[in-house]
Short mmCIF file of C-alpha atoms in Angstrom, two decimals:
data_model
loop_
_atom_site.label_atom_id
_atom_site.label_comp_id
_atom_site.label_asym_id
_atom_site.label_seq_id
_atom_site.Cartn_x
_atom_site.Cartn_y
_atom_site.Cartn_z
CA UNK A 1 -32.93 62.16 -32.63
CA UNK A 2 -31.24 58.75 -32.80
CA UNK A 3 -33.24 55.78 -34.05
CA UNK A 4 -31.73 53.74 -31.17
CA UNK A 5 -31.98 54.01 -27.41
CA UNK A 6 -28.19 53.75 -27.11
CA UNK A 7 -25.10 54.05 -29.22
CA UNK A 8 -23.72 51.03 -27.36
CA UNK A 9 -25.27 48.40 -25.14
CA UNK A 10 -22.90 46.11 -23.24
CA UNK A 11 -24.02 42.71 -21.96
CA UNK A 12 -21.79 41.85 -19.01
CA UNK A 13 -20.32 43.86 -16.14
CA UNK A 14 -16.89 42.26 -15.88
CA UNK A 15 -13.56 43.99 -16.36
CA UNK A 16 -13.69 44.04 -20.18
CA UNK A 17 -17.30 45.14 -20.50
CA UNK A 18 -17.01 47.83 -17.83
CA UNK A 19 -13.84 49.27 -19.38
CA UNK A 20 -15.40 49.41 -22.85
CA UNK A 21 -18.62 50.98 -21.52
CA UNK A 22 -17.02 53.71 -19.47
CA UNK A 23 -14.38 54.62 -22.06
CA UNK A 24 -17.02 54.82 -24.80
CA UNK A 25 -19.26 56.98 -22.63
CA UNK A 26 -16.62 59.06 -20.89
CA UNK A 27 -14.22 59.73 -23.76
CA UNK A 28 -16.46 59.79 -26.84
CA UNK A 29 -19.76 60.97 -25.41
CA UNK A 30 -21.57 57.86 -26.58
CA UNK A 31 -24.85 56.96 -24.90
CA UNK A 32 -24.16 53.62 -23.25
CA UNK A 33 -26.23 51.05 -21.39
CA UNK A 34 -24.96 47.97 -19.59
CA UNK A 35 -26.71 44.93 -18.10
CA UNK A 36 -25.23 42.56 -15.52
CA UNK A 37 -27.23 39.68 -14.06
CA UNK A 38 -24.83 38.90 -11.20
CA UNK A 39 -22.20 41.07 -9.51
CA UNK A 40 -20.19 43.84 -11.14
CA UNK A 41 -16.54 42.98 -11.54
CA UNK A 42 -17.09 39.61 -13.19
CA UNK A 43 -14.90 36.55 -12.79
CA UNK A 44 -11.73 38.45 -11.91
CA UNK A 45 -13.03 40.60 -9.10
CA UNK A 46 -15.74 38.36 -7.67
CA UNK A 47 -14.86 34.75 -8.48
CA UNK A 48 -11.28 34.65 -9.70
CA UNK A 49 -8.10 36.71 -9.73
CA UNK A 50 -8.72 38.97 -6.75
CA UNK A 51 -10.10 36.56 -4.12
CA UNK A 52 -7.71 33.87 -5.33
CA UNK A 53 -4.69 36.15 -4.90
CA UNK A 54 -5.89 37.09 -1.42
CA UNK A 55 -6.01 33.36 -0.64
CA UNK A 56 -2.50 32.98 -2.04
CA UNK A 57 -1.29 35.68 0.36
CA UNK A 58 -3.04 33.99 3.28
CA UNK A 59 -1.60 30.58 2.45
CA UNK A 60 1.98 31.86 2.28
CA UNK A 61 2.04 32.82 5.95
CA UNK A 62 1.91 29.18 7.08
CA UNK A 63 5.65 28.61 7.22
CA UNK A 64 6.77 32.06 8.31
CA UNK A 65 7.11 31.25 12.01
CA UNK A 66 9.30 28.21 11.37
CA UNK A 67 11.50 30.04 8.85
CA UNK A 68 11.79 33.07 11.12
CA UNK A 69 12.89 30.81 13.98
CA UNK A 70 15.81 29.59 11.88
CA UNK A 71 16.73 33.21 11.29
CA UNK A 72 16.76 33.86 15.04
CA UNK A 73 13.26 35.17 15.68
CA UNK A 74 11.10 33.75 18.43
CA UNK A 75 7.68 33.71 16.78
CA UNK A 76 4.71 31.46 17.47
CA UNK A 77 1.49 31.20 15.46
CA UNK A 78 -1.92 29.68 16.09
CA UNK A 79 -4.32 28.01 13.69
CA UNK A 80 -5.64 29.65 10.57
CA UNK A 81 -9.14 31.09 11.05
CA UNK A 82 -11.11 30.82 7.81
CA UNK A 83 -13.98 32.89 9.20
CA UNK A 84 -11.74 35.88 9.90
CA UNK A 85 -10.13 35.70 6.48
CA UNK A 86 -13.29 35.08 4.46
CA UNK A 87 -15.09 37.92 6.22
CA UNK A 88 -12.35 40.36 5.25
CA UNK A 89 -12.15 38.92 1.74
CA UNK A 90 -15.87 39.34 1.13
CA UNK A 91 -15.69 42.87 2.49
CA UNK A 92 -12.98 43.66 -0.03
CA UNK A 93 -15.01 42.18 -2.89
CA UNK A 94 -17.99 44.31 -1.86
CA UNK A 95 -15.75 47.38 -1.89
CA UNK A 96 -14.40 46.59 -5.35
CA UNK A 97 -17.86 45.96 -6.75
CA UNK A 98 -18.84 49.38 -5.44
CA UNK A 99 -15.84 50.88 -7.25
CA UNK A 100 -16.98 49.32 -10.53
CA UNK A 101 -20.51 50.67 -10.08
CA UNK A 102 -19.16 54.12 -9.26
CA UNK A 103 -16.90 54.13 -12.32
CA UNK A 104 -19.85 53.32 -14.57
CA UNK A 105 -22.10 55.90 -12.94
CA UNK A 106 -19.41 58.55 -13.07
CA UNK A 107 -18.95 57.96 -16.80
CA UNK A 108 -22.66 58.32 -17.48
CA UNK A 109 -23.36 54.65 -18.23
CA UNK A 110 -26.93 53.55 -17.47
CA UNK A 111 -26.87 50.17 -15.73
CA UNK A 112 -29.46 47.41 -15.40
CA UNK A 113 -29.12 44.74 -12.72
CA UNK A 114 -30.70 41.96 -14.75
CA UNK A 115 -30.05 39.40 -17.48
CA UNK A 116 -29.95 40.52 -21.10
CA UNK A 117 -30.48 38.34 -24.18
CA UNK A 118 -30.60 39.11 -27.88
CA UNK A 119 -33.85 39.73 -29.80
CA UNK A 120 -32.37 41.01 -33.05
CA UNK A 121 -29.05 42.54 -34.18
CA UNK A 122 -29.92 45.85 -32.52
CA UNK A 123 -32.26 44.84 -29.66
CA UNK A 124 -31.69 43.27 -26.25
CA UNK A 125 -34.37 41.82 -24.02
CA UNK A 126 -33.95 42.48 -20.30
CA UNK A 127 -35.25 40.05 -17.70
CA UNK A 128 -37.15 42.94 -16.09
CA UNK A 129 -39.38 42.98 -19.18
CA UNK A 130 -37.82 45.97 -20.94
CA UNK A 131 -36.43 46.06 -24.47
CA UNK A 132 -33.49 48.29 -25.38
CA UNK A 133 -32.13 49.08 -28.83
CA UNK A 134 -28.55 50.01 -29.67
CA UNK A 135 -26.50 50.82 -32.75
CA UNK A 136 -23.77 48.50 -31.47
CA UNK A 137 -24.01 45.62 -29.00
CA UNK A 138 -20.95 44.29 -27.14
CA UNK A 139 -21.16 40.84 -25.57
CA UNK A 140 -18.77 40.49 -22.62
CA UNK A 141 -20.42 37.80 -20.50
CA UNK A 142 -17.27 35.80 -19.67
CA UNK A 143 -17.18 32.11 -18.87
CA UNK A 144 -17.85 29.65 -16.08
CA UNK A 145 -16.27 26.50 -14.63
CA UNK A 146 -17.90 23.24 -15.67
CA UNK A 147 -18.27 19.86 -14.00
CA UNK A 148 -17.39 16.73 -15.95
CA UNK A 149 -20.16 14.62 -17.46
CA UNK A 150 -20.23 11.79 -14.95
CA UNK A 151 -22.64 10.37 -12.35
CA UNK A 152 -22.79 12.32 -9.08
CA UNK A 153 -20.67 15.16 -10.44
CA UNK A 154 -22.95 17.53 -8.52
CA UNK A 155 -21.36 16.26 -5.30
CA UNK A 156 -18.20 18.12 -6.22
CA UNK A 157 -17.58 21.85 -6.21
CA UNK A 158 -16.00 24.14 -8.80
CA UNK A 159 -13.69 27.11 -8.41
CA UNK A 160 -16.57 29.57 -7.93
CA UNK A 161 -17.65 27.64 -4.82
CA UNK A 162 -14.26 27.84 -3.09
CA UNK A 163 -14.82 31.45 -2.08
CA UNK A 164 -18.24 30.66 -0.59
CA UNK A 165 -17.20 27.83 1.72
CA UNK A 166 -18.42 28.32 5.27
CA UNK A 167 -15.37 26.50 6.63
CA UNK A 168 -12.33 24.74 5.26
CA UNK A 169 -12.44 20.99 4.67
CA UNK A 170 -9.80 18.82 6.30
CA UNK A 171 -9.13 17.01 3.04
CA UNK A 172 -9.84 17.70 -0.61
CA UNK A 173 -9.38 15.96 -3.94
CA UNK A 174 -8.65 18.35 -6.78
CA UNK A 175 -9.37 16.94 -10.23
CA UNK A 176 -7.42 18.63 -13.02
CA UNK A 177 -3.89 19.70 -13.86
CA UNK A 178 -4.26 23.19 -15.25
CA UNK A 179 -3.26 26.42 -13.59
CA UNK A 180 -6.52 26.75 -11.62
CA UNK A 181 -6.20 23.23 -10.21
CA UNK A 182 -2.54 23.72 -9.29
CA UNK A 183 -3.06 27.15 -7.75
CA UNK A 184 -5.84 25.91 -5.49
CA UNK A 185 -3.82 22.83 -4.58
CA UNK A 186 -1.04 25.08 -3.28
CA UNK A 187 -3.43 27.54 -1.63
CA UNK A 188 -5.44 24.94 0.26
CA UNK A 189 -2.33 23.01 1.28
CA UNK A 190 -0.90 26.24 2.68
CA UNK A 191 -4.09 26.78 4.67
CA UNK A 192 -3.76 23.38 6.32
CA UNK A 193 -5.94 21.20 4.09
CA UNK A 194 -4.71 17.71 3.11
CA UNK A 195 -4.61 17.97 -0.69
CA UNK A 196 -4.68 15.18 -3.25
CA UNK A 197 -4.61 16.00 -6.96
CA UNK A 198 -5.64 13.74 -9.85
CA UNK A 199 -4.70 14.63 -13.41
CA UNK A 200 -5.30 12.35 -16.38
CA UNK A 201 -2.28 13.67 -18.31
CA UNK A 202 1.38 12.80 -17.89
CA UNK A 203 2.38 16.10 -16.27
CA UNK A 204 0.54 19.05 -14.73
CA UNK A 205 0.36 22.52 -16.34
CA UNK A 206 0.05 21.36 -19.93
CA UNK A 207 0.94 24.11 -22.39
CA UNK A 208 3.64 25.67 -20.24
CA UNK A 209 7.36 25.08 -20.65
CA UNK A 210 8.17 21.43 -19.94
CA UNK A 211 11.18 22.11 -17.71
CA UNK A 212 9.34 24.76 -15.73
CA UNK A 213 6.25 22.68 -15.09
CA UNK A 214 8.39 19.72 -14.12
CA UNK A 215 10.08 21.75 -11.38
CA UNK A 216 6.74 23.05 -10.10
CA UNK A 217 5.42 19.49 -9.87
CA UNK A 218 8.50 18.44 -7.90
CA UNK A 219 8.18 21.41 -5.52
CA UNK A 220 4.46 20.79 -4.97
CA UNK A 221 5.11 17.15 -4.10
CA UNK A 222 8.00 18.10 -1.83
CA UNK A 223 5.68 20.42 0.09
CA UNK A 224 3.26 17.55 0.71
CA UNK A 225 0.70 17.77 -2.11
CA UNK A 226 -0.22 14.24 -3.20
CA UNK A 227 -0.16 14.46 -7.02
CA UNK A 228 -1.27 11.49 -9.13
CA UNK A 229 -0.77 11.93 -12.87
CA UNK A 230 -2.33 9.55 -15.40
CA UNK A 231 -5.24 9.30 -12.97
CA UNK A 232 -8.91 10.17 -13.15
CA UNK A 233 -12.14 9.41 -11.27
CA UNK A 234 -14.02 6.24 -12.14
CA UNK A 235 -16.89 6.89 -9.76
CA UNK A 236 -17.79 8.98 -6.74
CA UNK A 237 -20.57 8.84 -4.17
CA UNK A 238 -21.46 9.97 -0.67
CA UNK A 239 -19.64 7.90 1.92
CA UNK A 240 -22.30 6.23 4.05
CA UNK A 241 -19.82 5.24 6.76
CA UNK A 242 -18.98 8.86 7.60
CA UNK A 243 -15.24 8.17 7.57
CA UNK A 244 -12.83 11.00 6.99
CA UNK A 245 -10.17 11.04 4.35
CA UNK A 246 -6.69 9.66 4.69
CA UNK A 247 -7.61 7.42 7.64
CA UNK A 248 -7.90 10.27 10.13
CA UNK A 249 -10.58 8.33 11.95
CA UNK A 250 -12.65 11.43 12.69
CA UNK A 251 -16.32 11.40 11.78
CA UNK A 252 -18.09 14.32 10.18
CA UNK A 253 -21.57 15.14 11.33
CA UNK A 254 -23.84 17.33 9.20
CA UNK A 255 -23.96 20.04 11.82
CA UNK A 256 -21.33 18.96 14.32
CA UNK A 257 -17.72 19.92 14.81
CA UNK A 258 -14.60 17.81 14.87
CA UNK A 259 -10.85 18.25 15.00
CA UNK A 260 -8.44 16.58 12.59
CA UNK A 261 -4.70 16.03 12.86
CA UNK A 262 -4.03 19.72 12.25
CA UNK A 263 -5.75 20.65 15.48
CA UNK A 264 -8.06 22.99 13.57
CA UNK A 265 -11.80 22.88 14.15
CA UNK A 266 -13.97 22.34 11.08
CA UNK A 267 -17.71 22.50 10.67
CA UNK A 268 -19.36 19.63 8.82
CA UNK A 269 -21.43 21.83 6.51
CA UNK A 270 -19.87 23.76 3.68
CA UNK A 271 -21.00 26.15 0.97
CA UNK A 272 -21.15 25.05 -2.67
CA UNK A 273 -22.28 21.76 -4.20
CA UNK A 274 -24.83 19.42 -2.67
CA UNK A 275 -22.54 17.22 -0.58
CA UNK A 276 -23.04 17.26 3.20
CA UNK A 277 -20.56 14.62 4.21
CA UNK A 278 -17.48 12.77 2.99
CA UNK A 279 -17.22 11.65 -0.64
CA UNK A 280 -15.91 8.22 -1.57
CA UNK A 281 -13.88 8.26 -4.78
CA UNK A 282 -12.64 5.34 -6.87
CA UNK A 283 -9.81 6.22 -9.25
CA UNK A 284 -8.47 4.71 -12.46
CA UNK A 285 -5.33 3.64 -10.56
CA UNK A 286 -7.47 1.32 -8.43
CA UNK A 287 -7.46 3.41 -5.25
CA UNK A 288 -10.63 4.06 -3.30
CA UNK A 289 -10.34 6.97 -0.91
CA UNK A 290 -12.61 9.29 1.06
CA UNK A 291 -12.38 13.08 0.96
CA UNK A 292 -14.26 15.87 2.68
CA UNK A 293 -14.47 17.70 -0.63
CA UNK A 294 -13.91 17.14 -4.34
CA UNK A 295 -13.02 20.17 -6.48
CA UNK A 296 -13.40 19.89 -10.24
CA UNK A 297 -10.96 22.16 -12.08
CA UNK A 298 -11.35 20.45 -15.43
CA UNK A 299 -12.30 23.30 -17.74
CA UNK A 300 -14.36 26.38 -18.39
CA UNK A 301 -17.07 27.23 -20.90
CA UNK A 302 -18.16 30.58 -22.39
CA UNK A 303 -21.48 31.88 -21.08
CA UNK A 304 -23.29 31.89 -24.43
CA UNK A 305 -26.10 29.48 -23.54
CA UNK A 306 -29.53 31.02 -24.02
CA UNK A 307 -28.34 34.41 -25.30
CA UNK A 308 -30.03 33.91 -28.67
CA UNK A 309 -26.86 34.58 -30.64
CA UNK A 310 -26.90 31.70 -33.11
CA UNK A 311 -30.46 32.50 -34.12
CA UNK A 312 -29.22 35.90 -35.28
CA UNK A 313 -26.33 34.47 -37.29
CA UNK A 314 -23.52 34.90 -34.75
CA UNK A 315 -21.14 31.99 -35.18
CA UNK A 316 -20.15 29.92 -32.14
CA UNK A 317 -17.16 27.59 -31.84
CA UNK A 318 -17.10 24.02 -30.56
CA UNK A 319 -16.85 25.10 -26.94
CA UNK A 320 -19.62 27.67 -27.32
CA UNK A 321 -17.25 30.60 -27.78
CA UNK A 322 -18.22 33.56 -29.97
CA UNK A 323 -16.18 33.63 -33.18
CA UNK A 324 -14.82 37.12 -33.88
CA UNK A 325 -12.33 38.75 -36.23
CA UNK A 326 -9.22 40.70 -35.27
CA UNK A 327 -11.41 43.70 -34.39
CA UNK A 328 -13.68 41.60 -32.09
CA UNK A 329 -16.55 41.80 -34.59
CA UNK A 330 -18.87 38.82 -35.05
CA UNK A 331 -20.52 37.61 -38.26
CA UNK A 332 -23.34 40.07 -37.47
CA UNK A 333 -21.85 43.54 -38.10
CA UNK A 334 -23.59 45.31 -35.19
CA UNK A 335 -22.54 42.68 -32.62
CA UNK A 336 -19.06 42.50 -31.09
CA UNK A 337 -17.61 40.30 -28.35
CA UNK A 338 -14.60 40.52 -26.04
CA UNK A 339 -13.07 38.61 -23.14
CA UNK A 340 -13.45 35.01 -22.09
CA UNK A 341 -16.66 34.58 -24.08
CA UNK A 342 -14.47 34.60 -27.21
CA UNK A 343 -12.03 32.05 -25.74
CA UNK A 344 -8.99 33.71 -27.29
CA UNK A 345 -6.63 34.53 -24.41
CA UNK A 346 -8.62 34.24 -21.19
CA UNK A 347 -6.88 36.80 -19.02
CA UNK A 348 -8.39 39.90 -17.43
CA UNK A 349 -5.81 42.38 -18.80
CA UNK A 350 -6.45 40.93 -22.27
CA UNK A 351 -10.22 41.47 -21.95
CA UNK A 352 -9.53 45.07 -20.91
CA UNK A 353 -7.22 45.60 -23.91
CA UNK A 354 -9.86 44.08 -26.20
CA UNK A 355 -12.46 46.46 -24.78
CA UNK A 356 -10.24 49.46 -25.36
CA UNK A 357 -9.40 48.33 -28.90
CA UNK A 358 -13.14 47.95 -29.57
CA UNK A 359 -13.78 51.58 -28.52
CA UNK A 360 -10.87 52.79 -30.65
CA UNK A 361 -12.23 50.93 -33.65
CA UNK A 362 -15.95 51.64 -33.36
CA UNK A 363 -16.23 54.98 -31.55
CA UNK A 364 -12.95 56.76 -32.26
CA UNK A 365 -12.61 55.87 -35.94
CA UNK A 366 -9.20 54.30 -35.40
CA UNK A 367 -9.35 50.64 -36.52
CA UNK A 368 -7.27 48.82 -33.90
CA UNK A 369 -6.71 45.08 -34.12
CA UNK A 370 -6.18 43.29 -30.82
CA UNK A 371 -2.55 42.38 -30.15
CA UNK A 372 -2.38 38.90 -28.62
CA UNK A 373 1.37 38.44 -29.13
CA UNK A 374 3.88 38.01 -26.31
CA UNK A 375 1.44 38.28 -23.41
CA UNK A 376 3.14 37.72 -20.02
CA UNK A 377 1.32 35.48 -17.56
CA UNK A 378 1.77 34.12 -14.08
CA UNK A 379 0.63 30.96 -12.33
CA UNK A 380 0.33 31.55 -8.59
CA UNK A 381 1.52 28.17 -7.42
CA UNK A 382 4.18 27.86 -4.73
CA UNK A 383 6.67 28.58 -6.18
CA UNK A 384 5.13 30.80 -8.84
CA UNK A 385 5.59 30.44 -12.58
CA UNK A 386 6.12 33.50 -14.74
CA UNK A 387 6.10 33.05 -18.49
CA UNK A 388 6.26 35.18 -21.62
CA UNK A 389 6.79 34.14 -25.22
CA UNK A 390 7.45 30.68 -26.59
CA UNK A 391 8.16 27.50 -24.68
CA UNK A 392 11.29 25.58 -25.58
CA UNK A 393 9.14 22.88 -27.17
CA UNK A 394 7.25 25.30 -29.42
CA UNK A 395 10.31 27.37 -30.34
CA UNK A 396 12.43 24.44 -31.53
CA UNK A 397 9.66 23.39 -33.90
CA UNK A 398 9.82 26.85 -35.50
CA UNK A 399 13.56 27.48 -35.82
CA UNK A 400 17.00 26.67 -34.46
CA UNK A 401 17.37 27.90 -30.90
CA UNK A 402 19.73 28.12 -27.96
CA UNK A 403 18.51 27.44 -24.45
CA UNK A 404 19.99 29.29 -21.48
CA UNK A 405 18.85 27.83 -18.18
CA UNK A 406 19.86 27.59 -14.56
CA UNK A 407 18.24 25.98 -11.52
CA UNK A 408 19.50 26.64 -8.02
CA UNK A 409 18.64 26.97 -4.34
CA UNK A 410 17.95 30.63 -3.56
CA UNK A 411 19.90 32.27 -0.77
CA UNK A 412 16.94 33.00 1.52
CA UNK A 413 15.85 29.38 1.88
CA UNK A 414 19.21 27.68 1.31
CA UNK A 415 20.53 29.51 4.38
CA UNK A 416 18.03 27.70 6.61
CA UNK A 417 18.53 24.32 4.96
CA UNK A 418 15.38 24.17 2.87
CA UNK A 419 15.63 22.22 -0.41
CA UNK A 420 13.52 24.68 -2.45
CA UNK A 421 14.78 25.30 -5.98
CA UNK A 422 14.09 28.01 -8.54
CA UNK A 423 14.58 28.15 -12.31
CA UNK A 424 15.48 30.91 -14.78
CA UNK A 425 15.26 30.14 -18.50
CA UNK A 426 15.68 32.02 -21.79
CA UNK A 427 14.86 30.70 -25.26
CA UNK A 428 16.97 32.46 -27.92
CA UNK A 429 16.80 32.44 -31.72
CA UNK A 430 20.12 31.34 -33.23
CA UNK A 431 19.55 33.41 -36.33
CA UNK A 432 18.38 36.75 -34.92
CA UNK A 433 19.54 36.39 -31.29
CA UNK A 434 16.08 37.60 -30.25
CA UNK A 435 14.83 36.27 -26.93
CA UNK A 436 11.79 34.22 -27.94
CA UNK A 437 10.71 33.23 -24.44
CA UNK A 438 11.43 33.64 -20.76
CA UNK A 439 10.27 31.29 -18.02
CA UNK A 440 10.82 31.80 -14.29
CA UNK A 441 9.91 29.44 -11.46
CA UNK A 442 10.49 31.23 -8.16
CA UNK A 443 8.78 33.11 -5.36
CA UNK A 444 7.32 36.30 -6.86
CA UNK A 445 7.95 35.11 -10.41
CA UNK A 446 4.85 37.02 -11.46
CA UNK A 447 6.50 40.27 -10.39
CA UNK A 448 9.69 39.41 -12.27
CA UNK A 449 8.06 38.32 -15.54
CA UNK A 450 6.18 41.61 -15.90
CA UNK A 451 9.49 43.46 -16.31
CA UNK A 452 11.07 40.77 -18.49
CA UNK A 453 7.96 40.94 -20.65
CA UNK A 454 8.68 44.58 -21.53
CA UNK A 455 12.12 43.72 -22.88
CA UNK A 456 10.88 40.72 -24.85
CA UNK A 457 7.93 42.67 -26.29
CA UNK A 458 10.45 45.27 -27.49
CA UNK A 459 12.43 42.55 -29.28
CA UNK A 460 15.44 42.39 -26.97
CA UNK A 461 18.29 40.10 -27.95
CA UNK A 462 20.34 37.84 -25.72
CA UNK A 463 23.17 40.37 -25.99
CA UNK A 464 20.83 43.09 -24.68
CA UNK A 465 20.26 40.93 -21.61
CA UNK A 466 24.02 40.30 -21.33
CA UNK A 467 24.78 44.03 -21.41
CA UNK A 468 22.52 44.61 -18.44
CA UNK A 469 24.36 44.74 -15.12
CA UNK A 470 23.07 42.29 -12.53
CA UNK A 471 21.38 43.39 -9.32
CA UNK A 472 23.22 41.43 -6.65
CA UNK A 473 22.37 39.46 -4.60
CA UNK A 474 19.00 38.56 -6.12
CA UNK A 475 17.45 35.53 -7.76
CA UNK A 476 16.60 37.53 -10.87
CA UNK A 477 20.23 38.46 -11.57
CA UNK A 478 20.63 35.01 -13.13
CA UNK A 479 18.53 36.22 -16.07
CA UNK A 480 21.39 38.50 -17.17
CA UNK A 481 24.37 36.36 -16.10
CA UNK A 482 23.75 33.18 -18.09
CA UNK A 483 26.56 33.31 -20.68
CA UNK A 484 26.65 29.82 -22.18
CA UNK A 485 23.71 27.86 -23.57
CA UNK A 486 22.93 24.56 -21.88
CA UNK A 487 21.74 23.09 -25.20
CA UNK A 488 20.89 23.93 -28.79
CA UNK A 489 18.10 22.57 -30.90
#
C-alpha cells in the first residue's frame, strides 16, 4: 500500500492542470486528485480566451450591413443586444466547464471543489478541512489581473469583470497598451462603446514587431478608437455631477435607463468594481474627462499569495511567479509548477504542453524539457496580429538580416473604398537564409500564422517560401511572392 493518498495532486483546474491530471491518471494509471477553488477551465475557458474570442466574433458583425450594401446587398441591422449575447456566452462557458469536469471524471481523477494550500512538500490542506498527501504535487493555479497602486483604483474594473457586466457602458477608458488592452479596445468599439485608451509608453503592443504594432495603432485610430500614448492617470474619482463621457449630455441614474448617441439603451448599474456612476479621470496630459467605465489592463500576477510555498523552500520571482527548471520542477523536488503561475510564456497551449511534458518526465520515465522556442501567437485586435519567431528589432541585434515586407489594401475592402491596410513581413538570416520571424497584420492573421509557424519551426529558408506556389487571389500569397528585401541590417 502506498504511503501517500495520491501519486499526484494537482492544485488548479485550468487547462494545464486538467491536462496533466487526466493524462497522468488515464495513460499511466496514477492515482490523481485535483482541487479547484473557482470554476473548472481556468482563465482561458472562464475568464479569457474563449469568452474574449466570442466577443471578438460579436464585435466584427458591426460593419457587415454597410459593407454588404456596397457589394449590392440590401441588409439592415438593429442595435447590439448585450443581454442576448452574454446569455449565450455564459451558457457556452457552463457547457465547457461541464466538459472539463467530465474529462476529469472519465479519467478517474478525484476532484475537490475547494481551495488547496501547502502544508509540507507532500501534503495539501483543503479549505473543507481535509488533508491529502501525494508523492508529487503540481501547482497550476494561473494568474490574475491586477489594479494599479493608486487612490480609488477599486472604481475601475479588470478584464475578469468584462464578462460579468450586466450591460455595456456607453463610454470606457482602457488603461494599458498590451494585447489585452488593445483587444478589448477593439471589441468594445465594435460593440458600440466609445473607447479611449491611455498608455504610458510611446507605442502600444510593446514587445511585438515595431512595424506591425505601428500599423495596428494606425488602424485602431482610423476606426475611431481614441488612443493617447505617453499618457497615464493622475487621479480618478466618482463624478458627482452625473455627467456622461465625451459631452453626450445624458445623465446616468443608478437604476435608471438612458440612451446615448448610438441609440442603444444602457442600464446605469454594471457588474464588476464598486462604481455606480460616471468616473472623472485626470490624465498626465492635462485632460479631465468623464467615463462610464475605467478598465485597467496594466498587468497580471501569478496566484501564489497564501499558498505557503516559500515557507517550504519553493523559490518565487519578483512578480510572485514560481521559479522552475526546464522540467517544471521547483527547488523542492516533490513540487512542480506549470502555466501562468510560472510566468514563462503565458499562453494556454503552452500550459497544456508543459503539463504533458511534466507527465512524460515524472510518470512515463521520459525526461522531457519544455520547448518554448518559436511559439506562434495571435493578438485579436482589428485587424489581427499573427506573430512567430523574432521581431526585426531583436533579430538585427543577433545577426545580419534581410527584411522582406509589404503593406497593401486587400481586395475585399479596397473594392468598396475602405482604407484598411494589411502587412506581411519576413525576417531572414543573411548567413543561413533561415526565416527567423514572420509577422502578419490582417483579418484572420491568427489563422494564417498557425500554418506559417509550422514552416518556421521546421527551419524553412526564404528559398523554401519562394518555391511555394502562391494561392491567388489571397492576402496570404504575399508571404511567398516577396522576392526582394526592403532593407538589410
